Short mmCIF file of N, CA, C and O in Angstrom, two decimals:
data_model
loop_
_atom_site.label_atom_id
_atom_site.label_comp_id
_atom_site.label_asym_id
_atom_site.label_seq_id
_atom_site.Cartn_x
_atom_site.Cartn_y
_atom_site.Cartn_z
N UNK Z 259 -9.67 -1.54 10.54
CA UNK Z 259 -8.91 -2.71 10.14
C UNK Z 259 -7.47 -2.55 10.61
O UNK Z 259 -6.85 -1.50 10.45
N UNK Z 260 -7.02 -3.52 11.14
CA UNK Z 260 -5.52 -3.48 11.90
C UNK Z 260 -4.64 -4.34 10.77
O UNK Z 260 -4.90 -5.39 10.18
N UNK Z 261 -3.41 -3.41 10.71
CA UNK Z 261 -2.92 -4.65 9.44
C UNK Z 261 -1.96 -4.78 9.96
O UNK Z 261 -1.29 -3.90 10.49
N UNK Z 262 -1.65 -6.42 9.87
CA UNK Z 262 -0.03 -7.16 10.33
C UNK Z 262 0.50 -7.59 9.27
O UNK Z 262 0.07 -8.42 8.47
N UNK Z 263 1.68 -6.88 9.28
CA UNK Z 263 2.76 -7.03 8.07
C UNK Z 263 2.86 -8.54 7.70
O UNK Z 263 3.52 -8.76 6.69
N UNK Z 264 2.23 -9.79 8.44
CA UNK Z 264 2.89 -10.93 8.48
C UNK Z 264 1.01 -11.47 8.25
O UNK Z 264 0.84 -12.68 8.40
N UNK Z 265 0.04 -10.85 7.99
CA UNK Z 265 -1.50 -11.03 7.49
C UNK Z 265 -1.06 -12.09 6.05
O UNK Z 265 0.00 -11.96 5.44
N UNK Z 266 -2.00 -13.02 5.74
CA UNK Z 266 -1.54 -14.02 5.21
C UNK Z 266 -1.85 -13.12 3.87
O UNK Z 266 -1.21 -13.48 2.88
N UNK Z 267 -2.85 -11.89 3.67
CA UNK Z 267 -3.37 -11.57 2.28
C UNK Z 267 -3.55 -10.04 2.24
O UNK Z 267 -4.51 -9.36 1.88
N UNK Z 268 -2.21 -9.67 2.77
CA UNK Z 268 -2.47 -8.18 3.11
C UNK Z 268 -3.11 -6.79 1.70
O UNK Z 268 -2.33 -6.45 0.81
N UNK Z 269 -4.21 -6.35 1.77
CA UNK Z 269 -4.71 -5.59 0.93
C UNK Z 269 -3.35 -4.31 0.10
O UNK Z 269 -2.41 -3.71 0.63
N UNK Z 270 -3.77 -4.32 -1.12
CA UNK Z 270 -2.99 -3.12 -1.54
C UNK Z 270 -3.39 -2.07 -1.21
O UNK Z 270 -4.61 -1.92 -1.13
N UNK Z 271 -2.62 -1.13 -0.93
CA UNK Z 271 -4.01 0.32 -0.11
C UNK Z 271 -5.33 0.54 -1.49
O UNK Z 271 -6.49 0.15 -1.54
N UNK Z 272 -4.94 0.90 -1.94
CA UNK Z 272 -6.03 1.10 -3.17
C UNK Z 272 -7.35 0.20 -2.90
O UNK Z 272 -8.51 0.55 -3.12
N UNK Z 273 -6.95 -0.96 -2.41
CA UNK Z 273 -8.56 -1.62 -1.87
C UNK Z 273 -8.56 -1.12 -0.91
O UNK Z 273 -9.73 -0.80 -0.68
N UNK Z 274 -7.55 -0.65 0.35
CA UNK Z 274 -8.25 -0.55 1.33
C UNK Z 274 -9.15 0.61 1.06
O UNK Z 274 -10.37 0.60 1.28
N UNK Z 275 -8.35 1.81 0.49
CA UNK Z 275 -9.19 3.22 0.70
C UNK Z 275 -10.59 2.92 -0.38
O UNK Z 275 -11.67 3.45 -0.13
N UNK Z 276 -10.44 2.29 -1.24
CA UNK Z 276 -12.22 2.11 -2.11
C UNK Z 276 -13.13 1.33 -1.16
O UNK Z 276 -14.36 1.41 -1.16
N UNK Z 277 -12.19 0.35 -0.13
CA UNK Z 277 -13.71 -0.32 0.60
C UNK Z 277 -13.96 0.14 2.04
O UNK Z 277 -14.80 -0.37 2.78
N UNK Z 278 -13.10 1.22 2.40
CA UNK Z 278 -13.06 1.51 3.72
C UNK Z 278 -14.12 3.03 3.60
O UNK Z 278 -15.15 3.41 4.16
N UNK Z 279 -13.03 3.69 2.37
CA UNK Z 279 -13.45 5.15 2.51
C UNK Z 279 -14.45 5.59 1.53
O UNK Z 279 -15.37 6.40 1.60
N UNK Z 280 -13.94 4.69 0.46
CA UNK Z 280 -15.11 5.28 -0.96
C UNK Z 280 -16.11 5.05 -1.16
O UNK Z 280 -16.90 5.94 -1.49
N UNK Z 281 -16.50 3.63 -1.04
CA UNK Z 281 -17.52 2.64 -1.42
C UNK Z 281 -18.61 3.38 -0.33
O UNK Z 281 -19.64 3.99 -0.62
N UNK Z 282 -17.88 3.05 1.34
CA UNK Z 282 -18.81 2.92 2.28
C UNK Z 282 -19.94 4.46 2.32
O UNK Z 282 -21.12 4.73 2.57
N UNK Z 283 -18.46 5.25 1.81
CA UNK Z 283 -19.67 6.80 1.94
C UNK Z 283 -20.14 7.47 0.50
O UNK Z 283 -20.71 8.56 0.42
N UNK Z 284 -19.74 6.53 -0.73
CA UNK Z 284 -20.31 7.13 -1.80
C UNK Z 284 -19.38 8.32 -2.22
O UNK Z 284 -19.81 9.34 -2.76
N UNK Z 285 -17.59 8.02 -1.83
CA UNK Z 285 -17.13 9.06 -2.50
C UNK Z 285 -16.87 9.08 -3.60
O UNK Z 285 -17.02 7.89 -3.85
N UNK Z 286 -16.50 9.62 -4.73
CA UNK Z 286 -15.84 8.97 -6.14
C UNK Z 286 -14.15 9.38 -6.76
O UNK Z 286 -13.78 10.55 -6.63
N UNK Z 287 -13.58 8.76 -7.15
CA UNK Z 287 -12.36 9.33 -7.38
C UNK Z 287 -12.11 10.54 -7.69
O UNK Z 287 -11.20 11.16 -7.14
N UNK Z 288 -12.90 11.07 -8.64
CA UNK Z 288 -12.77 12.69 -9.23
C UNK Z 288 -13.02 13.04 -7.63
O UNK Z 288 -11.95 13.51 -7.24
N UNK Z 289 -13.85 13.02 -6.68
CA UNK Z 289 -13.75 13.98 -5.68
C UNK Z 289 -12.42 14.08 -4.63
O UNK Z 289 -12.00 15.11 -4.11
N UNK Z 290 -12.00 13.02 -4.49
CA UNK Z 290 -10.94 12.50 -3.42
C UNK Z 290 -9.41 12.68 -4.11
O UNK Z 290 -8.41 13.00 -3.48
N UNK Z 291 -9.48 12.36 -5.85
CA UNK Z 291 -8.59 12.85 -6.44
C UNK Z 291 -8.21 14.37 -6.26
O UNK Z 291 -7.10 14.62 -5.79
N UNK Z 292 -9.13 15.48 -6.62
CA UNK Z 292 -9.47 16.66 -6.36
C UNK Z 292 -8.90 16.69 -4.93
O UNK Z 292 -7.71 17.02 -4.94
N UNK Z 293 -9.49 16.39 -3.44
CA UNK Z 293 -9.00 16.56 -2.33
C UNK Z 293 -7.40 16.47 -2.81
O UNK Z 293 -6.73 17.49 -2.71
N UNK Z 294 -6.88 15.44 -3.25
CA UNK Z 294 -5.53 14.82 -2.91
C UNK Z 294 -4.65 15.76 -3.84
O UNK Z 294 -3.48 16.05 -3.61
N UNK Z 295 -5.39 16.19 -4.93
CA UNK Z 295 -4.61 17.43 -5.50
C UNK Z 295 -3.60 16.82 -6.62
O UNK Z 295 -2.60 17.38 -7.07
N UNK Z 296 -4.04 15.69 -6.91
CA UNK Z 296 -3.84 14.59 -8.00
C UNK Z 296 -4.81 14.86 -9.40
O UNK Z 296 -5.78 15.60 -9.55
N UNK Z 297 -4.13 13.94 -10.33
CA UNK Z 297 -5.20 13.82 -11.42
C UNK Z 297 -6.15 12.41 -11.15
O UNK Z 297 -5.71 11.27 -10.99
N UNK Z 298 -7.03 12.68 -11.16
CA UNK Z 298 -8.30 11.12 -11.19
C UNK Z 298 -7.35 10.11 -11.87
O UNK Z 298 -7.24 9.29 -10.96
N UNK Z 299 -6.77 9.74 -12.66
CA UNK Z 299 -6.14 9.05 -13.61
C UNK Z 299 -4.58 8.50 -12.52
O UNK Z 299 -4.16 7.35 -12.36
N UNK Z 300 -4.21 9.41 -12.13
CA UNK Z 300 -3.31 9.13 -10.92
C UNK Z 300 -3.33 7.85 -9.90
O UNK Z 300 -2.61 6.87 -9.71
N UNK Z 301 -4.87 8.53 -9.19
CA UNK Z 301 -5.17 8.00 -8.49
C UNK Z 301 -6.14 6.58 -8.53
O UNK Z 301 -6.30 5.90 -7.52
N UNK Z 302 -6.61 6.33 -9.49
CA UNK Z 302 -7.35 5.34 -10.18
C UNK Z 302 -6.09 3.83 -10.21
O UNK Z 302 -6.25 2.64 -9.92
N UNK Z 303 -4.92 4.59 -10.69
CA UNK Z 303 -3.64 3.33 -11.13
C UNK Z 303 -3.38 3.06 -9.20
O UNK Z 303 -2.92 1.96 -8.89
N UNK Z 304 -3.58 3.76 -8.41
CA UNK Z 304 -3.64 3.13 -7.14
C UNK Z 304 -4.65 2.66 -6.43
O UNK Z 304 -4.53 2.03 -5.37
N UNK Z 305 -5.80 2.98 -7.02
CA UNK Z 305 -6.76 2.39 -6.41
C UNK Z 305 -7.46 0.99 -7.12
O UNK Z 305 -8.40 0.26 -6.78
N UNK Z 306 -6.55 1.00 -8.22
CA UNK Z 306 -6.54 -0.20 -9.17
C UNK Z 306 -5.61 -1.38 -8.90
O UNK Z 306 -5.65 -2.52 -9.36
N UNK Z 307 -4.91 -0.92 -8.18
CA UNK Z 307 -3.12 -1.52 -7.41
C UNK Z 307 -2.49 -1.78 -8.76
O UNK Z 307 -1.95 -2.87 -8.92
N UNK Z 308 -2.49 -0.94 -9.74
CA UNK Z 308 -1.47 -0.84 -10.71
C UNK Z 308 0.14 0.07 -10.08
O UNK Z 308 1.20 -0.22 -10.63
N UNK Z 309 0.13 0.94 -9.15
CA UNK Z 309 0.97 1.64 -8.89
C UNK Z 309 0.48 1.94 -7.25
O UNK Z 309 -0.61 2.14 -6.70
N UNK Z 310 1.91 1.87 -6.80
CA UNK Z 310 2.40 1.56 -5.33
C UNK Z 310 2.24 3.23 -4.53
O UNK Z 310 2.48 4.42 -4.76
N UNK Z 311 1.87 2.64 -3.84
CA UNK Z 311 1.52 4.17 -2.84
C UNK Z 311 3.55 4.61 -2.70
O UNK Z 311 4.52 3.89 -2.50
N UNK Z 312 3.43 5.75 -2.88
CA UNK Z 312 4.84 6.45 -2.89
C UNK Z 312 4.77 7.37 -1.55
O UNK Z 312 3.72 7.84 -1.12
N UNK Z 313 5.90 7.52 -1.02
CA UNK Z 313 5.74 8.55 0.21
C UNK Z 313 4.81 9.62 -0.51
O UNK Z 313 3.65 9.71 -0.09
N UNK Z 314 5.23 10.48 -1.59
CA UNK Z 314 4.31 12.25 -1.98
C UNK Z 314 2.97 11.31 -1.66
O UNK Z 314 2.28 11.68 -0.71
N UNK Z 315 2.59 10.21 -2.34
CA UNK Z 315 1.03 9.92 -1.76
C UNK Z 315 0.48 9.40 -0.93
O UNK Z 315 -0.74 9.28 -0.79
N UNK Z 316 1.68 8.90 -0.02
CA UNK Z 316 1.46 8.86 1.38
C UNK Z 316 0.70 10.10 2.30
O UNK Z 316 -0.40 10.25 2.83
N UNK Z 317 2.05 10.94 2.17
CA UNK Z 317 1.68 12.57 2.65
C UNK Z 317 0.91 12.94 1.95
O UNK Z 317 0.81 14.15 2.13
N UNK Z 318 0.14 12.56 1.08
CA UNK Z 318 -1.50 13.37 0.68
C UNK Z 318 -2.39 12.77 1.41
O UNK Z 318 -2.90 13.40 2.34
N UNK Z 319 -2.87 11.14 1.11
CA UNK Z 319 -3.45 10.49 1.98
C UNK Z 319 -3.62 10.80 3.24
O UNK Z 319 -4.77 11.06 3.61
N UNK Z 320 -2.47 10.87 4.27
CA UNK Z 320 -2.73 11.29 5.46
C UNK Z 320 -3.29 12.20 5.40
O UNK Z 320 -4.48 12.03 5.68
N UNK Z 321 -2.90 13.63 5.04
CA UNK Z 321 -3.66 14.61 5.17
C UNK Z 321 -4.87 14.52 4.92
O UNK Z 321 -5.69 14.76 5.81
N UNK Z 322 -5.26 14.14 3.65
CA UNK Z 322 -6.68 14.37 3.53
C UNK Z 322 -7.86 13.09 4.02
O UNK Z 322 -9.03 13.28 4.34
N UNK Z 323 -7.26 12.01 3.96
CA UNK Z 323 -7.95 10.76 4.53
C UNK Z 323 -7.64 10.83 6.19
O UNK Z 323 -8.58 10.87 6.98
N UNK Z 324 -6.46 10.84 6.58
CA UNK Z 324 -6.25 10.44 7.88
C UNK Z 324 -4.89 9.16 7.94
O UNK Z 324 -4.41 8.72 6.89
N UNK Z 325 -4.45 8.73 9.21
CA UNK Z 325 -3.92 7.70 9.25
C UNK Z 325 -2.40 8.48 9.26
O UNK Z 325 -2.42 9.45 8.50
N UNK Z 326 -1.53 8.34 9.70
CA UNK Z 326 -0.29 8.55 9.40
C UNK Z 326 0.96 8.08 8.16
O UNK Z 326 1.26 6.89 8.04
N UNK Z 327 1.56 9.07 7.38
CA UNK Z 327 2.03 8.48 6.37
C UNK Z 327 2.76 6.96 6.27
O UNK Z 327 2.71 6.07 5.42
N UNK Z 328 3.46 7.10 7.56
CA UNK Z 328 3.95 5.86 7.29
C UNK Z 328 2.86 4.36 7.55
O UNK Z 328 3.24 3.21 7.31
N UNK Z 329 1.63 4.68 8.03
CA UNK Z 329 0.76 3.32 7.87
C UNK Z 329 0.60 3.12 6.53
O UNK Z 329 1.01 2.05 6.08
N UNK Z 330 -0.08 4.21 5.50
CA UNK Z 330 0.23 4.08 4.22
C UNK Z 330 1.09 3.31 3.67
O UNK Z 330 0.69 2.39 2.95
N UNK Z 331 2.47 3.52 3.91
CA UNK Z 331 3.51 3.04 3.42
C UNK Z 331 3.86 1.45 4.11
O UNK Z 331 4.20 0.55 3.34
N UNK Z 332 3.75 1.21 5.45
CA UNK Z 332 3.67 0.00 6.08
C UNK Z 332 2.52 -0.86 5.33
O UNK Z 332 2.79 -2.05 5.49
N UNK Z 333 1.62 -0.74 4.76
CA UNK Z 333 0.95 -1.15 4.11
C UNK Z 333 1.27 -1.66 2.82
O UNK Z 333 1.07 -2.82 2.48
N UNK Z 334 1.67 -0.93 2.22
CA UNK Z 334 2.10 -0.83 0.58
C UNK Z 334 3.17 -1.85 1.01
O UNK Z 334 3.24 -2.73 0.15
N UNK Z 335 3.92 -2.02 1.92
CA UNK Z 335 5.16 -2.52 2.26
C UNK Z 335 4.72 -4.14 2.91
O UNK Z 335 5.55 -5.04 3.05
N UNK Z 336 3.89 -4.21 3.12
CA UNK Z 336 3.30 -5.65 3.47
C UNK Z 336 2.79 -6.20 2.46
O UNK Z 336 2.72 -7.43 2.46
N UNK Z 337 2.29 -5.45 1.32
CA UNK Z 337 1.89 -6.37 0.02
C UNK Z 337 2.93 -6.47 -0.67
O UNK Z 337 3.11 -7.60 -1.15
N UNK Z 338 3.97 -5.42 -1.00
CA UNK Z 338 4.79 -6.16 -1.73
C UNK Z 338 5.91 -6.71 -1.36
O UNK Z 338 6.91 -6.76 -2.07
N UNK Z 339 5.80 -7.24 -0.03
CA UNK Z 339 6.39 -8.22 1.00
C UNK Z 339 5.74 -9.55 0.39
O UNK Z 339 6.46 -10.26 -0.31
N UNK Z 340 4.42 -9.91 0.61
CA UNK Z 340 3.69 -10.96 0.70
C UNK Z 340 4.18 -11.11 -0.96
O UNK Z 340 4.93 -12.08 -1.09
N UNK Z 341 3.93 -10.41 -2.17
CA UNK Z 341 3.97 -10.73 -3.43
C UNK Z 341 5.59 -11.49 -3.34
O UNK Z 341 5.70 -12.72 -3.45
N UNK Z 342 6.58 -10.74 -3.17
CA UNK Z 342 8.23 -11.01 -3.25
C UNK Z 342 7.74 -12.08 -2.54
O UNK Z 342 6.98 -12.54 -3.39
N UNK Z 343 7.58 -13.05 -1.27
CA UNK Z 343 7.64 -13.92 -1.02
C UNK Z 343 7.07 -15.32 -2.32
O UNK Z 343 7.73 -16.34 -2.52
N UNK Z 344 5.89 -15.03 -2.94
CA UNK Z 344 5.46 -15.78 -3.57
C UNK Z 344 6.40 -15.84 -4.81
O UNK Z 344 6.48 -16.87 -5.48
N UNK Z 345 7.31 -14.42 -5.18
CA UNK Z 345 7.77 -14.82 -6.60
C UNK Z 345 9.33 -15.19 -6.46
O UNK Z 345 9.94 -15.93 -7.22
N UNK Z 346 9.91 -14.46 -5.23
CA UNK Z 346 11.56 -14.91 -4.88
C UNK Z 346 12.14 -15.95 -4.74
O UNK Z 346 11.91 -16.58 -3.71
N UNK Z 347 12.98 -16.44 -5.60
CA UNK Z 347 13.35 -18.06 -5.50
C UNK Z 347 14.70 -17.95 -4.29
O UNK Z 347 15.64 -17.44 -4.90
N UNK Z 348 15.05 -18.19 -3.04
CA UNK Z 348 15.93 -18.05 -2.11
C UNK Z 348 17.09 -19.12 -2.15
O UNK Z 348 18.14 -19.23 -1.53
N UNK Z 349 16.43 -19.93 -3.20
CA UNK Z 349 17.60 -21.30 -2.70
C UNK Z 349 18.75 -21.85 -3.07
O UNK Z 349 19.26 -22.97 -3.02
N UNK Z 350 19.16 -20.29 -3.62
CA UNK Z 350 20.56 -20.03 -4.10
C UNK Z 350 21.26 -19.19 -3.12
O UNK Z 350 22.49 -19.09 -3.08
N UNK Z 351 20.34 -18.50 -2.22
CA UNK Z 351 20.72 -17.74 -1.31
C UNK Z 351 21.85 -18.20 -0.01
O UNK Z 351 21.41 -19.19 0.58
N UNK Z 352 22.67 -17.89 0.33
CA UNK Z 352 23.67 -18.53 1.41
C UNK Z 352 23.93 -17.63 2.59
O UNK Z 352 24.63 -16.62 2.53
N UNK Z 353 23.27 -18.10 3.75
CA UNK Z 353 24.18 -16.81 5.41
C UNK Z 353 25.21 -16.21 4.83
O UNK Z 353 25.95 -16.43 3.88
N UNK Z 354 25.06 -15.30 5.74
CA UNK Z 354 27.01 -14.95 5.67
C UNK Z 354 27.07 -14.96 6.95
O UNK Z 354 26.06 -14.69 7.59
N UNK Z 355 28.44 -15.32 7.68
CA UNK Z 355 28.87 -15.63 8.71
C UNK Z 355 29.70 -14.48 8.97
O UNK Z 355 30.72 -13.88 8.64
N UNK Z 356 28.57 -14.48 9.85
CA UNK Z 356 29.79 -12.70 10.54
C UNK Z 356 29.98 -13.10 12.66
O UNK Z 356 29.32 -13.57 13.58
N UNK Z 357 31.40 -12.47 12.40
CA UNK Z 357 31.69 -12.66 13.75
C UNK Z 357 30.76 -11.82 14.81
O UNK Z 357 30.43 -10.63 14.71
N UNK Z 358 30.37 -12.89 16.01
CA UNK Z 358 29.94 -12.22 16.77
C UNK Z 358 30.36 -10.84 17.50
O UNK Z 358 31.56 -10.64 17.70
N UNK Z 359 29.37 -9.84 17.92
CA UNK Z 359 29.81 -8.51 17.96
C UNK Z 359 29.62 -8.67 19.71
O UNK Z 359 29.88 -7.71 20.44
#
């Protein structure tokens, strides 16, 4: 799956890794928790998208899943892109006018 920061419904990682990695091969959290060197309970609040992939679980992920930390994080960073768009009211917001450089 290729993700564009600008995807109209970009996944929280927590779905991605349960439907990419868990589901498809029958892993279960206690085992992947265990890999990641987390508590199951940890990792559950992210695979629940209660709690945001953080760089430390970036750099576990990679290691033990794959992918480079910062796709992790480009990820996490496109959903709560897409969310702030739906809840940010802008229209109080004003340019600032800065001289050309």
């Amino acid at each position: 799956m290729i993700m564009n920061p600008r995807m109209h419904n970009p996944p929280h990682p927590g779905e991605f890794i349960s439907g990419v990695y868990l589901e498809p091969n029958g892993i279960s959290v206690r085992v992947l928790a265990e890999k990641l060197g987390v508590a199951p309970s940890t990792l559950n609040r992210v695979l629940n998208g209660n709690s945001r992939v953080r760089p430390e679980m970036a750099l576990r992920l990679s290691k033990a899943i794959g992918r480079s930390p910062e796709s992790w994080l480009a990820m996490q960073s496109a959903r709560d892109l897409r969310l702030a768009r739906q809840h940010v009211d802008l229209q109080g917001v004003r340019k600032l006018n800065l001289p050309a450089a």
